[in-house]
PDB file of C-alpha atoms in Angstrom:
ATOM      1  CA  MET P 209      -1.921  26.087 -52.200  1.00  0.00           C
ATOM      2  CA  TRP P 210      -1.945  25.067 -48.575  1.00  0.00           C
ATOM      3  CA  LEU P 211       0.372  26.537 -45.991  1.00  0.00           C
ATOM      4  CA  SER P 212       2.464  24.351 -43.725  1.00  0.00           C
ATOM      5  CA  ASP P 213       2.277  24.829 -39.973  1.00  0.00           C
ATOM      6  CA  ALA P 214       5.582  26.731 -39.971  1.00  0.00           C
ATOM      7  CA  GLN P 215       4.277  29.071 -42.685  1.00  0.00           C
ATOM      8  CA  LYS P 216       1.074  29.694 -40.716  1.00  0.00           C
ATOM      9  CA  ILE P 217       3.163  30.625 -37.675  1.00  0.00           C
ATOM     10  CA  GLY P 218       5.294  32.808 -39.947  1.00  0.00           C
ATOM     11  CA  VAL P 219       2.229  34.686 -41.199  1.00  0.00           C
ATOM     12  CA  ALA P 220       1.139  35.286 -37.601  1.00  0.00           C
ATOM     13  CA  LEU P 221       4.623  36.473 -36.573  1.00  0.00           C
ATOM     14  CA  THR P 222       4.869  38.795 -39.585  1.00  0.00           C
ATOM     15  CA  THR P 223       1.418  40.211 -38.837  1.00  0.00           C
ATOM     16  CA  PHE P 224       2.253  40.817 -35.183  1.00  0.00           C
ATOM     17  CA  GLY P 225       5.613  42.309 -36.184  1.00  0.00           C
ATOM     18  CA  THR P 226       3.887  44.773 -38.496  1.00  0.00           C
ATOM     19  CA  LEU P 227       1.372  45.600 -35.753  1.00  0.00           C
ATOM     20  CA  PHE P 228       4.105  46.216 -33.168  1.00  0.00           C
ATOM     21  CA  MET P 229       6.063  48.405 -35.596  1.00  0.00           C
ATOM     22  CA  PHE P 230       2.903  50.411 -36.322  1.00  0.00           C
ATOM     23  CA  LEU P 231       2.233  50.803 -32.590  1.00  0.00           C
ATOM     24  CA  GLY P 232       5.859  51.754 -31.981  1.00  0.00           C
ATOM     25  CA  VAL P 233       5.620  54.536 -34.553  1.00  0.00           C
ATOM     26  CA  MET P 234       2.240  55.700 -33.210  1.00  0.00           C
ATOM     27  CA  LEU P 235       3.626  55.830 -29.669  1.00  0.00           C
ATOM     28  CA  PHE P 236       6.318  58.315 -30.672  1.00  0.00           C
ATOM     29  CA  PHE P 237       8.937  55.811 -31.837  1.00  0.00           C
ATOM     30  CA  ASP P 238       8.989  53.565 -28.791  1.00  0.00           C
ATOM     31  CA  ALA P 239      12.265  51.677 -29.204  1.00  0.00           C
ATOM     32  CA  ALA P 240      11.083  48.520 -27.406  1.00  0.00           C
ATOM     33  CA  LEU P 241       7.995  48.074 -29.595  1.00  0.00           C
ATOM     34  CA  LEU P 242       9.950  48.811 -32.767  1.00  0.00           C
ATOM     35  CA  ALA P 243      12.681  46.321 -31.838  1.00  0.00           C
ATOM     36  CA  LEU P 244      10.109  43.647 -31.003  1.00  0.00           C
ATOM     37  CA  GLY P 245       8.264  44.357 -34.254  1.00  0.00           C
ATOM     38  CA  ASN P 246      11.491  44.047 -36.245  1.00  0.00           C
ATOM     39  CA  MET P 247      12.361  40.717 -34.646  1.00  0.00           C
ATOM     40  CA  LEU P 248       8.867  39.313 -35.209  1.00  0.00           C
ATOM     41  CA  PHE P 249       8.779  40.545 -38.809  1.00  0.00           C
ATOM     42  CA  LEU P 250      12.168  39.045 -39.708  1.00  0.00           C
ATOM     43  CA  SER P 251      11.483  35.727 -37.973  1.00  0.00           C
ATOM     44  CA  GLY P 252       8.045  35.508 -39.581  1.00  0.00           C
ATOM     45  CA  LEU P 253       9.489  36.217 -43.023  1.00  0.00           C
ATOM     46  CA  THR P 254      12.076  33.487 -42.457  1.00  0.00           C
ATOM     47  CA  LEU P 255       9.383  30.987 -41.493  1.00  0.00           C
ATOM     48  CA  ILE P 256       7.197  31.872 -44.473  1.00  0.00           C
ATOM     49  CA  ILE P 257       9.765  31.508 -47.248  1.00  0.00           C
ATOM     50  CA  GLY P 258      12.407  29.411 -45.487  1.00  0.00           C
ATOM     51  CA  PRO P 259      15.884  30.260 -44.213  1.00  0.00           C
ATOM     52  CA  HIS P 260      17.737  29.559 -47.473  1.00  0.00           C
ATOM     53  CA  LYS P 261      15.403  31.643 -49.642  1.00  0.00           C
ATOM     54  CA  THR P 262      15.466  34.426 -47.044  1.00  0.00           C
ATOM     55  CA  PHE P 263      19.267  34.477 -47.100  1.00  0.00           C
ATOM     56  CA  TYR P 264      19.389  34.484 -50.895  1.00  0.00           C
ATOM     57  CA  PHE P 265      16.732  37.216 -51.086  1.00  0.00           C
ATOM     58  CA  PHE P 266      18.728  39.526 -48.819  1.00  0.00           C
ATOM     59  CA  ALA P 267      22.134  38.547 -50.280  1.00  0.00           C
ATOM     60  CA  ARG P 268      21.367  39.172 -53.971  1.00  0.00           C
ATOM     61  CA  LYS P 269      23.755  41.611 -55.592  1.00  0.00           C
ATOM     62  CA  GLN P 270      20.938  43.921 -56.759  1.00  0.00           C
ATOM     63  CA  LYS P 271      19.520  44.085 -53.222  1.00  0.00           C
ATOM     64  CA  LEU P 272      22.719  44.738 -51.218  1.00  0.00           C
ATOM     65  CA  ARG P 273      22.066  48.475 -50.741  1.00  0.00           C
ATOM     66  CA  GLY P 274      18.529  47.762 -49.537  1.00  0.00           C
ATOM     67  CA  THR P 275      19.738  44.965 -47.281  1.00  0.00           C
ATOM     68  CA  ALA P 276      22.445  47.151 -45.745  1.00  0.00           C
ATOM     69  CA  CYS P 277      19.984  49.986 -45.093  1.00  0.00           C
ATOM     70  CA  PHE P 278      17.266  47.678 -43.753  1.00  0.00           C
ATOM     71  CA  LEU P 279      19.553  45.777 -41.380  1.00  0.00           C
ATOM     72  CA  GLY P 280      21.395  48.979 -40.445  1.00  0.00           C
ATOM     73  CA  GLY P 281      18.068  50.562 -39.542  1.00  0.00           C
ATOM     74  CA  VAL P 282      17.166  47.537 -37.431  1.00  0.00           C
ATOM     75  CA  MET P 283      20.499  47.844 -35.620  1.00  0.00           C
ATOM     76  CA  LEU P 284      19.946  51.576 -35.024  1.00  0.00           C
ATOM     77  CA  VAL P 285      16.569  50.771 -33.477  1.00  0.00           C
ATOM     78  CA  PHE P 286      18.253  48.174 -31.232  1.00  0.00           C
ATOM     79  CA  PHE P 287      20.849  50.776 -30.191  1.00  0.00           C
ATOM     80  CA  LYS P 288      18.090  53.178 -29.074  1.00  0.00           C
ATOM     81  CA  TYR P 289      18.039  55.497 -32.099  1.00  0.00           C
ATOM     82  CA  PRO P 290      14.490  54.648 -33.190  1.00  0.00           C
ATOM     83  CA  PHE P 291      13.664  57.700 -35.314  1.00  0.00           C
ATOM     84  CA  ILE P 292      16.819  57.602 -37.433  1.00  0.00           C
ATOM     85  CA  GLY P 293      16.653  53.794 -37.503  1.00  0.00           C
ATOM     86  CA  MET P 294      13.118  53.780 -38.868  1.00  0.00           C
ATOM     87  CA  ILE P 295      14.023  56.289 -41.596  1.00  0.00           C
ATOM     88  CA  VAL P 296      16.999  54.174 -42.705  1.00  0.00           C
ATOM     89  CA  GLU P 297      14.952  50.980 -42.360  1.00  0.00           C
ATOM     90  CA  THR P 298      12.101  52.403 -44.462  1.00  0.00           C
ATOM     91  CA  PHE P 299      14.543  53.351 -47.216  1.00  0.00           C
ATOM     92  CA  GLY P 300      15.940  49.805 -47.145  1.00  0.00           C
ATOM     93  CA  PHE P 301      12.448  48.278 -47.095  1.00  0.00           C
ATOM     94  CA  LEU P 302      11.439  50.267 -50.169  1.00  0.00           C
ATOM     95  CA  ASN P 303      14.609  49.170 -51.970  1.00  0.00           C
ATOM     96  CA  LEU P 304      14.074  45.520 -51.016  1.00  0.00           C
ATOM     97  CA  PHE P 305      10.348  45.151 -51.531  1.00  0.00           C
ATOM     98  CA  GLY P 306       9.599  47.931 -54.044  1.00  0.00           C
ATOM     99  CA  ASP P 307       9.280  45.397 -56.871  1.00  0.00           C
ATOM    100  CA  PHE P 308       6.233  43.870 -55.151  1.00  0.00           C
ATOM    101  CA  PHE P 309       4.160  47.075 -55.012  1.00  0.00           C
ATOM    102  CA  PRO P 310       2.620  46.722 -58.509  1.00  0.00           C
ATOM    103  CA  VAL P 311       1.610  43.141 -57.672  1.00  0.00           C
ATOM    104  CA  VAL P 312       0.023  44.269 -54.400  1.00  0.00           C
ATOM    105  CA  LEU P 313      -1.752  47.101 -56.214  1.00  0.00           C
ATOM    106  CA  THR P 314      -3.179  44.669 -58.774  1.00  0.00           C
ATOM    107  CA  PHE P 315      -4.432  42.461 -55.940  1.00  0.00           C
ATOM    108  CA  LEU P 316      -5.981  45.414 -54.091  1.00  0.00           C
ATOM    109  CA  ARG P 317      -7.789  46.532 -57.239  1.00  0.00           C
ATOM    110  CA  GLN P 318      -9.577  43.173 -57.328  1.00  0.00           C
ATOM    111  CA  LEU P 319     -11.094  43.667 -53.868  1.00  0.00           C
ATOM    112  CA  PRO P 320     -14.708  44.879 -53.815  1.00  0.00           C
ATOM    113  CA  PHE P 321     -14.602  48.275 -52.070  1.00  0.00           C
ATOM    114  CA  VAL P 322     -10.870  49.027 -52.169  1.00  0.00           C
ATOM    115  CA  GLY P 323     -10.655  48.290 -55.893  1.00  0.00           C
ATOM    116  CA  THR P 324     -13.422  50.758 -56.662  1.00  0.00           C
ATOM    117  CA  VAL P 325     -11.701  53.504 -54.662  1.00  0.00           C
ATOM    118  CA  LEU P 326      -8.293  52.806 -56.228  1.00  0.00           C
ATOM    119  CA  SER P 327      -9.794  52.952 -59.726  1.00  0.00           C
ATOM    120  CA  LEU P 328     -11.414  56.388 -59.349  1.00  0.00           C
ATOM    121  CA  PRO P 329     -10.273  58.873 -62.036  1.00  0.00           C
ATOM    122  CA  TYR P 330      -8.240  61.186 -59.770  1.00  0.00           C
ATOM    123  CA  ILE P 331      -6.866  58.457 -57.495  1.00  0.00           C
ATOM    124  CA  ARG P 332      -5.777  55.929 -60.128  1.00  0.00           C
ATOM    125  CA  PRO P 333      -2.887  57.930 -61.675  1.00  0.00           C
ATOM    126  CA  VAL P 334      -1.526  58.922 -58.261  1.00  0.00           C
ATOM    127  CA  VAL P 335      -1.578  55.342 -56.952  1.00  0.00           C
ATOM    128  CA  ASP P 336      -0.075  54.043 -60.200  1.00  0.00           C
ATOM    129  CA  ARG P 337       2.748  56.551 -59.918  1.00  0.00           C
ATOM    130  CA  LEU P 338       3.404  55.734 -56.248  1.00  0.00           C
ATOM    131  CA  ALA P 339       3.417  51.986 -56.899  1.00  0.00           C
ATOM    132  CA  GLY P 340       5.551  52.361 -59.994  1.00  0.00           C
ATOM    133  CA  SER P 341       3.206  50.230 -62.071  1.00  0.00           C
ATOM    134  CA  ARG P 342       3.246  50.577 -65.815  1.00  0.00           C
ATOM    135  CA  THR P 343       0.143  51.327 -67.821  1.00  0.00           C
ATOM    136  CA  SER P 344      -0.559  49.112 -70.782  1.00  0.00           C
ATOM    137  CA  ALA P 345      -1.341  50.429 -74.259  1.00  0.00           C
ATOM    138  CA  VAL P 346      -4.601  48.508 -74.509  1.00  0.00           C
TER     139      VAL P 346
END
């Protein structure tokens, strides 16, 4: 499947948003970097999946608590409370995107080096538990 130009820009914006949020946390919760990272992440997500799907993703009844926490955390970061904002935002992010973790884990296990590490006997059960993936009875 090929990406449109808007989706390619969205991937770049989401990547830079994640990078700026990581740098903001590493630089002792710099509010400017965190706010810029949040804006880039949200605009990139909107460009990747489209404005209507983005609205419906955040407005679903099952996701309202996660949406409220995520957007509330973003607002706290904008109002210069970066540490509390990032805690609230992380809780919202986990509620919103927690369903995708088993899919991401399955993808990571197919990568050459990372998959080998994630499948080691002592690491596998811990990662499975953190991702919330279910083990099959095969």
